[in-house]
Amino acid sequence: MQKLKNLEFYIPLIIGVYLLFAFRFNIYVMPLSYSETEFLSQMIFSNNSQLELFANNVPNVPALVYYLIFSIFGENITTIRITATLFAFLGLFVVLKFGNFFFGKQAGIFAATMLIIQNIFLAQFATVQPEIINTILLLAALYCFLREKYRTMCIWLVLAVNINISGILAIFFLLVAFLIKRNVENKSQSLIFFLIPIAVTATVEAINMVMFGELSVLKNFSITNYAEDITDRLIFTFVSQQRLTLTLIFIISIITAAIQRQIEGFEVKNYIYIGLFMLLIVATETTSHSDYCTLLVSVALLAVITGASFSSINIFYTYKYIIISALIVLFAVFAARSKNTSCEYISHTNQTETDIKAINYLNETVSSTDSIMCSKTFYKLLTNKYLGYITKPFTNIDTIYSPTKYSFLIKGTDANCKNLNATLLEGNSTLEKTFTKKDAETDIYSVKQ
């Protein structure tokens, strides 16, 4: 009876999980999106679209996981999606555990609920990308650091260093924080657990340079246009996708809880560590000019501190749960109405749907003697069976390297595509078919004979 009585605490979380599946249930039968294709092509597919672990880079944890899944189950998209789903729920558990241990049970529930309905989390849910795994490892490392479990922290950092540049900077942030800490038992002995990930990072980068002639996660490091780029990423973390609401709730809640003297001294320390770590992630990702989806780590941390500060307010818990439930509806409506097809928004799958329709159309209408021209991305979709778009690769296909408006071009029986400049196709092609869904669009043209 006591367990059933406590069930009311989890009502917002239950609603969030329901909405999560309501929004994303269809993804289990959908082929892989552009962002997933790019990640897999870089990590586990060779140039001829065959499964190859050491394809173009030193493998990292997500690459190893999905390479094994592909090797065991073949091109079974549903199995791949289920694997990704398990990581997504593990990420929610880490957020729940993080908030619960440092700020209380209510904080953990609020944090997980606020994250679960974020558009960026919904977009990454059940997708074959490294962002959720990276979030799990970095939050777990920070969690262990704050609990002074440095040995376990070392494991998470070692696993994270070759996924993303944020893992490398996280090591140095935690090392500096450790060095300025006072009254740490066996401080000199514990230092080794910060040096091991640094050594692993240096080794991985050296191996990648020797094997492939370039760095791994540091290859895109640049501070060009840094001020402008970091502003954009700060806006995405704290303002975009209705997160201005979360930011305001955090500010109002932390001030209210402080006035009510509901915040303990150790909680203030945790807020500072989390806040600095969150800003570090934003600053780090700016140097790599990566997609906004890599900011999932900082968004998860924002959910943690917002859930913690809101739970600290001294009001009847029923009112808090009503407010949280209203927030869930707000974020759900925004996610449902979003038309942005980039990989940080739930509607990115609209583009996948129009692409699969276009490829099905090609399968029905293009003969074996026809030639197809398309972008490099579409080339992967048309030649790699693991991505879920085709069962038999197209053979007479070439890529357009010049900027072009064309998604696909059916050139006809003339197979000499390589000598045809894409700019010469302007005004010499006919729109055959257009597939659209919201802002997503895939066009098929044919060249006049």
Short mmCIF file of C-alpha atoms in Angstrom, two decimals:
data_model
loop_
_atom_site.label_atom_id
_atom_site.label_comp_id
_atom_site.label_asym_id
_atom_site.label_seq_id
_atom_site.Cartn_x
_atom_site.Cartn_y
_atom_site.Cartn_z
CA MET A 1 0.00 0.00 0.00
CA GLN A 2 2.88 2.35 0.77
CA LYS A 3 4.32 1.81 -2.72
CA LEU A 4 0.95 2.57 -4.29
CA LYS A 5 0.67 5.68 -2.16
CA ASN A 6 4.06 6.90 -3.39
CA LEU A 7 2.99 6.31 -7.00
CA GLU A 8 1.50 9.81 -7.09
CA PHE A 9 5.03 11.24 -6.93
CA TYR A 10 5.78 9.64 -10.30
CA ILE A 11 2.66 10.87 -12.14
CA PRO A 12 4.55 13.58 -14.13
CA LEU A 13 7.23 11.06 -15.07
CA ILE A 14 4.62 8.51 -16.16
CA ILE A 15 2.91 11.15 -18.32
CA GLY A 16 6.28 12.08 -19.81
CA VAL A 17 7.11 8.47 -20.74
CA TYR A 18 3.66 8.07 -22.30
CA LEU A 19 4.17 11.20 -24.42
CA LEU A 20 7.66 10.02 -25.34
CA PHE A 21 6.32 6.84 -26.93
CA ALA A 22 3.30 8.63 -28.36
CA PHE A 23 5.62 10.99 -30.25
CA ARG A 24 8.30 8.48 -31.24
CA PHE A 25 6.63 5.09 -31.64
CA ASN A 26 6.78 5.32 -35.43
CA ILE A 27 10.56 5.64 -35.42
CA TYR A 28 11.01 1.90 -34.82
CA VAL A 29 10.14 1.11 -38.42
CA MET A 30 11.81 4.14 -40.01
CA PRO A 31 15.17 4.06 -41.80
CA LEU A 32 18.14 5.99 -40.45
CA SER A 33 18.19 9.80 -40.73
CA TYR A 34 20.93 12.01 -42.19
CA SER A 35 22.69 12.55 -38.87
CA GLU A 36 22.66 8.82 -38.11
CA THR A 37 23.94 8.06 -41.59
CA GLU A 38 26.82 10.50 -41.22
CA PHE A 39 27.85 9.05 -37.86
CA LEU A 40 27.72 5.44 -39.04
CA SER A 41 29.48 6.20 -42.33
CA GLN A 42 32.32 7.83 -40.44
CA MET A 43 32.68 5.08 -37.87
CA ILE A 44 31.63 1.63 -39.07
CA PHE A 45 31.01 1.63 -42.83
CA SER A 46 33.76 1.43 -45.44
CA ASN A 47 33.66 3.44 -48.67
CA ASN A 48 31.82 0.61 -50.44
CA SER A 49 29.12 0.59 -47.73
CA GLN A 50 30.31 -2.65 -46.16
CA LEU A 51 30.39 -3.15 -42.40
CA GLU A 52 33.89 -2.33 -41.19
CA LEU A 53 34.78 -1.32 -37.65
CA PHE A 54 38.00 0.56 -38.45
CA ALA A 55 36.41 2.29 -41.44
CA ASN A 56 37.56 5.90 -41.15
CA ASN A 57 38.38 6.48 -37.49
CA VAL A 58 39.48 4.90 -34.22
CA PRO A 59 36.27 3.28 -32.87
CA ASN A 60 34.57 4.74 -29.82
CA VAL A 61 31.94 3.32 -27.47
CA PRO A 62 28.84 4.09 -29.61
CA ALA A 63 30.60 2.83 -32.75
CA LEU A 64 31.56 -0.44 -31.02
CA VAL A 65 28.03 -0.94 -29.71
CA TYR A 66 26.31 -0.43 -33.05
CA TYR A 67 28.95 -2.36 -34.96
CA LEU A 68 28.22 -5.38 -32.75
CA ILE A 69 24.45 -4.94 -33.15
CA PHE A 70 24.74 -4.70 -36.94
CA SER A 71 27.09 -7.71 -36.99
CA ILE A 72 24.71 -9.87 -34.95
CA PHE A 73 21.31 -8.77 -36.27
CA GLY A 74 22.20 -7.46 -39.73
CA GLU A 75 20.23 -4.57 -41.19
CA ASN A 76 17.34 -4.94 -38.73
CA ILE A 77 16.34 -1.34 -38.05
CA THR A 78 13.95 -2.18 -35.21
CA THR A 79 16.68 -3.99 -33.26
CA ILE A 80 19.02 -1.02 -33.72
CA ARG A 81 16.29 1.35 -32.51
CA ILE A 82 15.56 -0.80 -29.45
CA THR A 83 19.25 -0.72 -28.51
CA ALA A 84 19.26 3.07 -28.80
CA THR A 85 16.07 3.22 -26.70
CA LEU A 86 17.75 1.32 -23.87
CA PHE A 87 20.52 3.93 -23.80
CA ALA A 88 17.93 6.72 -23.76
CA PHE A 89 16.21 5.25 -20.72
CA LEU A 90 19.58 4.67 -19.06
CA GLY A 91 20.22 8.39 -19.60
CA LEU A 92 16.93 9.25 -17.92
CA PHE A 93 17.83 6.97 -15.02
CA VAL A 94 21.19 8.75 -14.60
CA VAL A 95 19.41 12.14 -14.51
CA LEU A 96 16.85 10.76 -12.05
CA LYS A 97 19.60 9.30 -9.85
CA PHE A 98 21.67 12.50 -10.06
CA GLY A 99 18.81 14.72 -8.89
CA ASN A 100 17.61 12.21 -6.32
CA PHE A 101 20.98 11.73 -4.59
CA PHE A 102 22.10 15.37 -4.39
CA PHE A 103 18.79 17.22 -4.07
CA GLY A 104 16.08 14.71 -3.11
CA LYS A 105 13.54 12.34 -4.66
CA GLN A 106 11.25 15.09 -5.88
CA ALA A 107 14.16 16.83 -7.61
CA GLY A 108 15.12 13.64 -9.43
CA ILE A 109 11.57 13.10 -10.70
CA PHE A 110 11.25 16.70 -11.84
CA ALA A 111 14.65 16.61 -13.58
CA ALA A 112 13.90 13.41 -15.51
CA THR A 113 10.43 14.70 -16.44
CA MET A 114 11.76 18.03 -17.71
CA LEU A 115 14.39 16.28 -19.82
CA ILE A 116 12.11 13.64 -21.25
CA ILE A 117 9.86 16.13 -23.03
CA GLN A 118 12.65 18.35 -24.36
CA ASN A 119 12.59 18.47 -28.16
CA ILE A 120 16.30 17.73 -28.37
CA PHE A 121 15.88 14.58 -26.23
CA LEU A 122 12.80 13.48 -28.17
CA ALA A 123 14.78 13.94 -31.39
CA GLN A 124 17.67 11.76 -30.16
CA PHE A 125 15.45 9.12 -28.55
CA ALA A 126 15.88 5.71 -30.23
CA THR A 127 18.32 7.14 -32.79
CA VAL A 128 21.74 5.71 -33.63
CA GLN A 129 23.83 8.68 -32.54
CA PRO A 130 26.49 9.20 -29.87
CA GLU A 131 24.86 12.13 -28.04
CA ILE A 132 22.81 10.19 -25.49
CA ILE A 133 25.68 7.81 -24.69
CA ASN A 134 28.01 10.78 -24.32
CA THR A 135 25.49 12.43 -21.96
CA ILE A 136 25.27 9.27 -19.84
CA LEU A 137 29.04 8.99 -19.46
CA LEU A 138 29.69 12.67 -18.66
CA LEU A 139 26.82 12.95 -16.16
CA ALA A 140 27.94 9.70 -14.54
CA ALA A 141 31.51 11.05 -14.32
CA LEU A 142 30.33 14.30 -12.68
CA TYR A 143 28.08 12.31 -10.34
CA CYS A 144 31.02 10.15 -9.20
CA PHE A 145 33.29 13.17 -8.87
CA LEU A 146 30.85 14.94 -6.56
CA ARG A 147 30.60 11.76 -4.50
CA GLU A 148 34.42 11.48 -4.50
CA LYS A 149 34.28 8.07 -6.19
CA TYR A 150 37.27 8.82 -8.40
CA ARG A 151 37.99 5.26 -9.45
CA THR A 152 34.53 4.85 -11.00
CA MET A 153 34.71 8.37 -12.43
CA CYS A 154 37.89 7.36 -14.24
CA ILE A 155 36.05 4.53 -16.05
CA TRP A 156 33.32 6.84 -17.36
CA LEU A 157 35.87 9.42 -18.53
CA VAL A 158 37.98 6.82 -20.33
CA LEU A 159 34.87 5.67 -22.21
CA ALA A 160 33.90 9.25 -23.08
CA VAL A 161 37.17 10.75 -24.32
CA ASN A 162 36.96 9.46 -27.91
CA ILE A 163 33.26 10.25 -28.43
CA ASN A 164 33.30 14.00 -28.34
CA ILE A 165 35.60 16.92 -27.57
CA SER A 166 33.50 17.65 -24.46
CA GLY A 167 34.90 14.49 -22.83
CA ILE A 168 38.46 15.78 -23.10
CA LEU A 169 37.64 19.18 -21.61
CA ALA A 170 35.58 17.49 -18.88
CA ILE A 171 38.70 15.68 -17.71
CA PHE A 172 40.66 18.89 -17.27
CA PHE A 173 37.72 20.66 -15.61
CA LEU A 174 37.35 17.88 -13.05
CA LEU A 175 41.12 17.73 -12.57
CA VAL A 176 41.31 21.45 -11.76
CA ALA A 177 38.28 21.15 -9.45
CA PHE A 178 39.98 18.22 -7.70
CA LEU A 179 43.28 20.08 -7.25
CA ILE A 180 41.62 23.08 -5.58
CA LYS A 181 39.57 20.85 -3.27
CA ARG A 182 40.59 20.80 0.36
CA ASN A 183 40.55 18.00 2.93
CA VAL A 184 40.59 15.20 0.33
CA GLU A 185 41.86 11.90 1.71
CA ASN A 186 44.73 10.28 -0.23
CA LYS A 187 44.76 13.18 -2.67
CA SER A 188 48.04 12.18 -4.33
CA GLN A 189 46.84 8.60 -4.84
CA SER A 190 43.50 9.70 -6.28
CA LEU A 191 45.27 11.96 -8.78
CA ILE A 192 46.11 8.90 -10.90
CA PHE A 193 42.42 8.49 -11.76
CA PHE A 194 42.50 11.86 -13.52
CA LEU A 195 45.79 11.17 -15.29
CA ILE A 196 44.66 7.83 -16.77
CA PRO A 197 41.93 9.40 -18.99
CA ILE A 198 44.42 12.06 -20.11
CA ALA A 199 46.89 9.32 -21.12
CA VAL A 200 44.14 7.42 -22.94
CA THR A 201 43.17 10.61 -24.81
CA ALA A 202 46.75 11.23 -25.95
CA THR A 203 47.12 7.59 -27.03
CA VAL A 204 43.87 7.58 -29.02
CA GLU A 205 44.76 10.79 -30.83
CA ALA A 206 48.25 9.45 -31.62
CA ILE A 207 46.82 6.18 -33.00
CA ASN A 208 44.33 8.06 -35.13
CA MET A 209 47.07 10.32 -36.51
CA VAL A 210 49.26 7.33 -37.41
CA MET A 211 46.45 5.22 -38.92
CA PHE A 212 44.38 7.88 -40.67
CA GLY A 213 46.62 10.95 -40.85
CA GLU A 214 44.33 13.15 -38.76
CA LEU A 215 43.27 13.70 -35.17
CA SER A 216 40.11 12.12 -33.79
CA VAL A 217 37.80 14.33 -31.73
CA LEU A 218 40.21 17.28 -31.93
CA LYS A 219 40.34 17.44 -35.74
CA ASN A 220 37.58 20.07 -35.95
CA PHE A 221 38.94 22.28 -33.16
CA SER A 222 38.73 25.96 -34.13
CA ILE A 223 38.02 29.31 -32.48
CA THR A 224 37.02 31.06 -35.70
CA ASN A 225 33.90 33.21 -35.12
CA TYR A 226 33.93 31.94 -31.54
CA ALA A 227 32.01 34.86 -29.97
CA GLU A 228 29.15 34.55 -32.46
CA ASP A 229 29.03 30.76 -32.27
CA ILE A 230 29.03 30.57 -28.48
CA THR A 231 26.19 33.09 -28.38
CA ASP A 232 24.16 30.84 -30.67
CA ARG A 233 24.85 27.79 -28.49
CA LEU A 234 24.03 29.62 -25.27
CA ILE A 235 20.74 30.70 -26.83
CA PHE A 236 20.02 27.11 -27.88
CA THR A 237 20.76 25.77 -24.39
CA PHE A 238 18.90 28.36 -22.34
CA VAL A 239 16.30 29.88 -24.69
CA SER A 240 15.45 27.75 -27.74
CA GLN A 241 12.81 25.00 -27.79
CA GLN A 242 10.92 26.79 -24.99
CA ARG A 243 13.87 26.39 -22.61
CA LEU A 244 13.57 30.04 -21.69
CA THR A 245 10.71 28.73 -19.54
CA LEU A 246 13.10 26.36 -17.75
CA THR A 247 15.70 29.09 -17.31
CA LEU A 248 13.16 31.47 -15.78
CA ILE A 249 11.80 28.72 -13.51
CA PHE A 250 15.34 27.99 -12.33
CA ILE A 251 16.12 31.65 -11.61
CA ILE A 252 12.82 32.30 -9.82
CA SER A 253 12.98 29.01 -7.90
CA ILE A 254 16.57 29.40 -6.73
CA ILE A 255 15.87 32.94 -5.49
CA THR A 256 12.63 31.87 -3.77
CA ALA A 257 14.25 28.82 -2.15
CA ALA A 258 17.17 30.96 -0.93
CA ILE A 259 14.79 33.52 0.61
CA GLN A 260 12.90 30.67 2.28
CA ARG A 261 16.26 29.24 3.41
CA GLN A 262 15.47 25.90 1.82
CA ILE A 263 18.91 25.40 0.25
CA GLU A 264 21.67 23.69 2.22
CA GLY A 265 25.35 24.64 1.97
CA PHE A 266 26.37 21.40 0.21
CA GLU A 267 23.60 21.98 -2.34
CA VAL A 268 25.05 25.39 -3.20
CA LYS A 269 28.38 23.69 -3.93
CA ASN A 270 26.64 21.18 -6.20
CA TYR A 271 24.78 23.95 -8.04
CA ILE A 272 28.10 25.69 -8.71
CA TYR A 273 29.80 22.55 -9.99
CA ILE A 274 26.86 21.65 -12.25
CA GLY A 275 26.50 25.22 -13.53
CA LEU A 276 30.19 25.50 -14.39
CA PHE A 277 30.23 22.07 -15.99
CA MET A 278 27.19 23.00 -18.07
CA LEU A 279 28.84 26.20 -19.31
CA LEU A 280 32.03 24.25 -20.06
CA ILE A 281 30.08 21.90 -22.33
CA VAL A 282 28.62 24.84 -24.26
CA ALA A 283 32.05 26.51 -24.57
CA THR A 284 33.70 23.25 -25.62
CA GLU A 285 31.16 22.32 -28.27
CA THR A 286 31.56 25.79 -29.76
CA THR A 287 35.20 25.03 -30.57
CA SER A 288 34.25 21.96 -32.61
CA HIS A 289 31.47 23.73 -34.59
CA SER A 290 29.32 20.64 -34.08
CA ASP A 291 25.56 20.36 -34.43
CA TYR A 292 23.40 21.65 -31.60
CA CYS A 293 22.42 18.06 -30.74
CA THR A 294 25.76 17.68 -28.94
CA LEU A 295 24.41 20.17 -26.38
CA LEU A 296 22.15 17.45 -24.98
CA VAL A 297 24.59 17.19 -22.06
CA SER A 298 24.11 20.83 -21.06
CA VAL A 299 20.34 20.59 -21.57
CA ALA A 300 20.25 17.55 -19.26
CA LEU A 301 22.20 19.48 -16.61
CA LEU A 302 19.79 22.41 -16.97
CA ALA A 303 16.95 19.97 -16.30
CA VAL A 304 18.76 18.72 -13.18
CA ILE A 305 19.30 22.14 -11.60
CA THR A 306 15.83 23.36 -12.61
CA GLY A 307 14.20 20.28 -11.11
CA ALA A 308 16.32 20.66 -7.99
CA SER A 309 15.61 24.36 -7.46
CA PHE A 310 11.89 23.98 -8.15
CA SER A 311 11.60 21.07 -5.70
CA SER A 312 13.28 23.21 -3.02
CA ILE A 313 10.46 25.76 -2.91
CA ASN A 314 8.42 25.45 0.25
CA ILE A 315 4.91 24.95 -1.14
CA PHE A 316 2.53 22.00 -1.02
CA TYR A 317 3.86 19.28 -3.32
CA THR A 318 0.50 18.92 -5.13
CA TYR A 319 0.88 22.45 -6.53
CA LYS A 320 4.35 21.61 -7.78
CA TYR A 321 3.09 18.54 -9.61
CA ILE A 322 0.27 20.52 -11.22
CA ILE A 323 2.81 23.07 -12.49
CA ILE A 324 5.12 20.33 -13.79
CA SER A 325 2.22 18.63 -15.57
CA ALA A 326 1.31 21.94 -17.20
CA LEU A 327 4.92 22.32 -18.36
CA ILE A 328 4.78 18.85 -19.91
CA VAL A 329 1.77 19.91 -21.96
CA LEU A 330 3.53 23.14 -22.99
CA PHE A 331 6.63 21.34 -24.24
CA ALA A 332 4.57 18.58 -25.89
CA VAL A 333 2.53 21.11 -27.87
CA PHE A 334 5.71 22.89 -28.97
CA ALA A 335 7.35 19.64 -30.06
CA ALA A 336 4.26 18.58 -32.00
CA ARG A 337 4.02 21.93 -33.82
CA SER A 338 7.72 22.23 -34.64
CA LYS A 339 8.61 22.19 -38.35
CA ASN A 340 12.38 22.40 -38.02
CA THR A 341 13.90 19.38 -39.78
CA SER A 342 17.39 19.59 -38.26
CA CYS A 343 18.52 16.70 -36.06
CA GLU A 344 17.86 18.64 -32.80
CA TYR A 345 14.11 18.70 -33.41
CA ILE A 346 11.57 15.88 -33.37
CA SER A 347 10.36 16.84 -36.86
CA HIS A 348 13.70 15.79 -38.36
CA THR A 349 12.01 12.47 -39.10
CA ASN A 350 9.74 14.25 -41.59
CA GLN A 351 12.70 14.45 -43.96
CA THR A 352 13.36 10.74 -43.48
CA GLU A 353 9.75 10.01 -44.44
CA THR A 354 9.91 12.05 -47.64
CA ASP A 355 13.24 10.46 -48.57
CA ILE A 356 11.96 6.91 -48.19
CA LYS A 357 8.93 7.78 -50.33
CA ALA A 358 11.22 9.18 -53.01
CA ILE A 359 13.43 6.10 -52.98
CA ASN A 360 10.41 3.82 -53.16
CA TYR A 361 9.32 5.82 -56.20
CA LEU A 362 12.75 5.32 -57.77
CA ASN A 363 12.56 1.59 -57.11
CA GLU A 364 9.26 1.48 -59.00
CA THR A 365 10.17 3.71 -61.95
CA VAL A 366 13.93 3.51 -62.62
CA SER A 367 15.18 0.68 -64.81
CA SER A 368 18.56 -0.99 -64.54
CA THR A 369 19.80 0.98 -67.57
CA ASP A 370 18.89 4.39 -66.13
CA SER A 371 21.50 6.58 -64.46
CA ILE A 372 20.84 8.46 -61.25
CA MET A 373 22.67 11.56 -60.05
CA CYS A 374 22.32 12.77 -56.47
CA SER A 375 24.15 14.33 -53.54
CA LYS A 376 26.74 12.44 -51.52
CA THR A 377 24.22 11.91 -48.73
CA PHE A 378 21.62 10.40 -51.04
CA TYR A 379 24.34 8.27 -52.59
CA LYS A 380 24.76 6.57 -49.23
CA LEU A 381 21.01 6.02 -48.92
CA LEU A 382 20.83 4.44 -52.38
CA THR A 383 23.85 2.17 -52.00
CA ASN A 384 23.91 1.06 -48.34
CA LYS A 385 21.36 -1.59 -47.36
CA TYR A 386 22.14 -1.17 -43.63
CA LEU A 387 20.51 2.27 -43.59
CA GLY A 388 17.02 0.85 -44.18
CA TYR A 389 16.09 2.52 -47.48
CA ILE A 390 16.89 -0.24 -49.95
CA THR A 391 17.23 -4.01 -50.14
CA LYS A 392 19.22 -4.04 -53.38
CA PRO A 393 21.70 -1.18 -54.04
CA PHE A 394 21.36 0.95 -57.15
CA THR A 395 24.29 0.27 -59.46
CA ASN A 396 24.27 3.03 -62.09
CA ILE A 397 24.56 6.02 -59.79
CA ASP A 398 26.87 9.01 -59.45
CA THR A 399 27.12 12.03 -57.17
CA ILE A 400 26.77 15.73 -57.93
CA TYR A 401 29.62 17.64 -56.33
CA SER A 402 28.52 21.16 -57.29
CA PRO A 403 25.88 23.02 -55.28
CA THR A 404 22.52 22.07 -56.70
CA LYS A 405 18.84 22.17 -55.86
CA TYR A 406 18.33 18.58 -56.97
CA SER A 407 17.67 15.74 -54.57
CA PHE A 408 17.66 13.08 -57.28
CA LEU A 409 18.18 13.26 -61.02
CA ILE A 410 17.16 10.45 -63.37
CA LYS A 411 19.45 10.96 -66.35
CA GLY A 412 18.12 8.18 -68.56
CA THR A 413 20.07 5.53 -70.44
CA ASP A 414 23.21 7.63 -70.93
CA ALA A 415 25.53 6.28 -68.24
CA ASN A 416 28.32 8.83 -68.69
CA CYS A 417 27.39 10.84 -65.59
CA LYS A 418 30.87 11.65 -64.37
CA ASN A 419 31.58 14.15 -67.16
CA LEU A 420 28.35 16.05 -66.64
CA ASN A 421 28.69 19.29 -64.67
CA ALA A 422 25.75 19.82 -62.32
CA THR A 423 25.50 23.48 -63.29
CA LEU A 424 24.69 22.45 -66.87
CA LEU A 425 21.51 20.80 -65.66
CA GLU A 426 19.83 24.12 -64.86
CA GLY A 427 16.90 24.59 -67.22
CA ASN A 428 17.46 21.19 -68.78
CA SER A 429 15.52 19.07 -66.31
CA THR A 430 11.89 18.37 -65.50
CA LEU A 431 10.37 17.94 -62.06
CA GLU A 432 8.95 14.43 -61.98
CA LYS A 433 7.71 14.10 -58.41
CA THR A 434 7.79 16.00 -55.10
CA PHE A 435 7.29 14.45 -51.68
CA THR A 436 6.59 16.84 -48.80
CA LYS A 437 5.73 16.77 -45.10
CA LYS A 438 5.65 20.08 -43.22
CA ASP A 439 8.99 21.75 -44.06
CA ALA A 440 10.60 18.56 -45.36
CA GLU A 441 10.81 18.10 -49.12
CA THR A 442 12.38 15.58 -51.49
CA ASP A 443 12.31 16.20 -55.24
CA ILE A 444 12.96 13.93 -58.21
CA TYR A 445 13.91 15.40 -61.60
CA SER A 446 14.59 13.88 -65.00
CA VAL A 447 16.98 15.22 -67.62
CA LYS A 448 15.50 16.07 -70.99
CA GLN A 449 16.79 13.83 -73.76
#
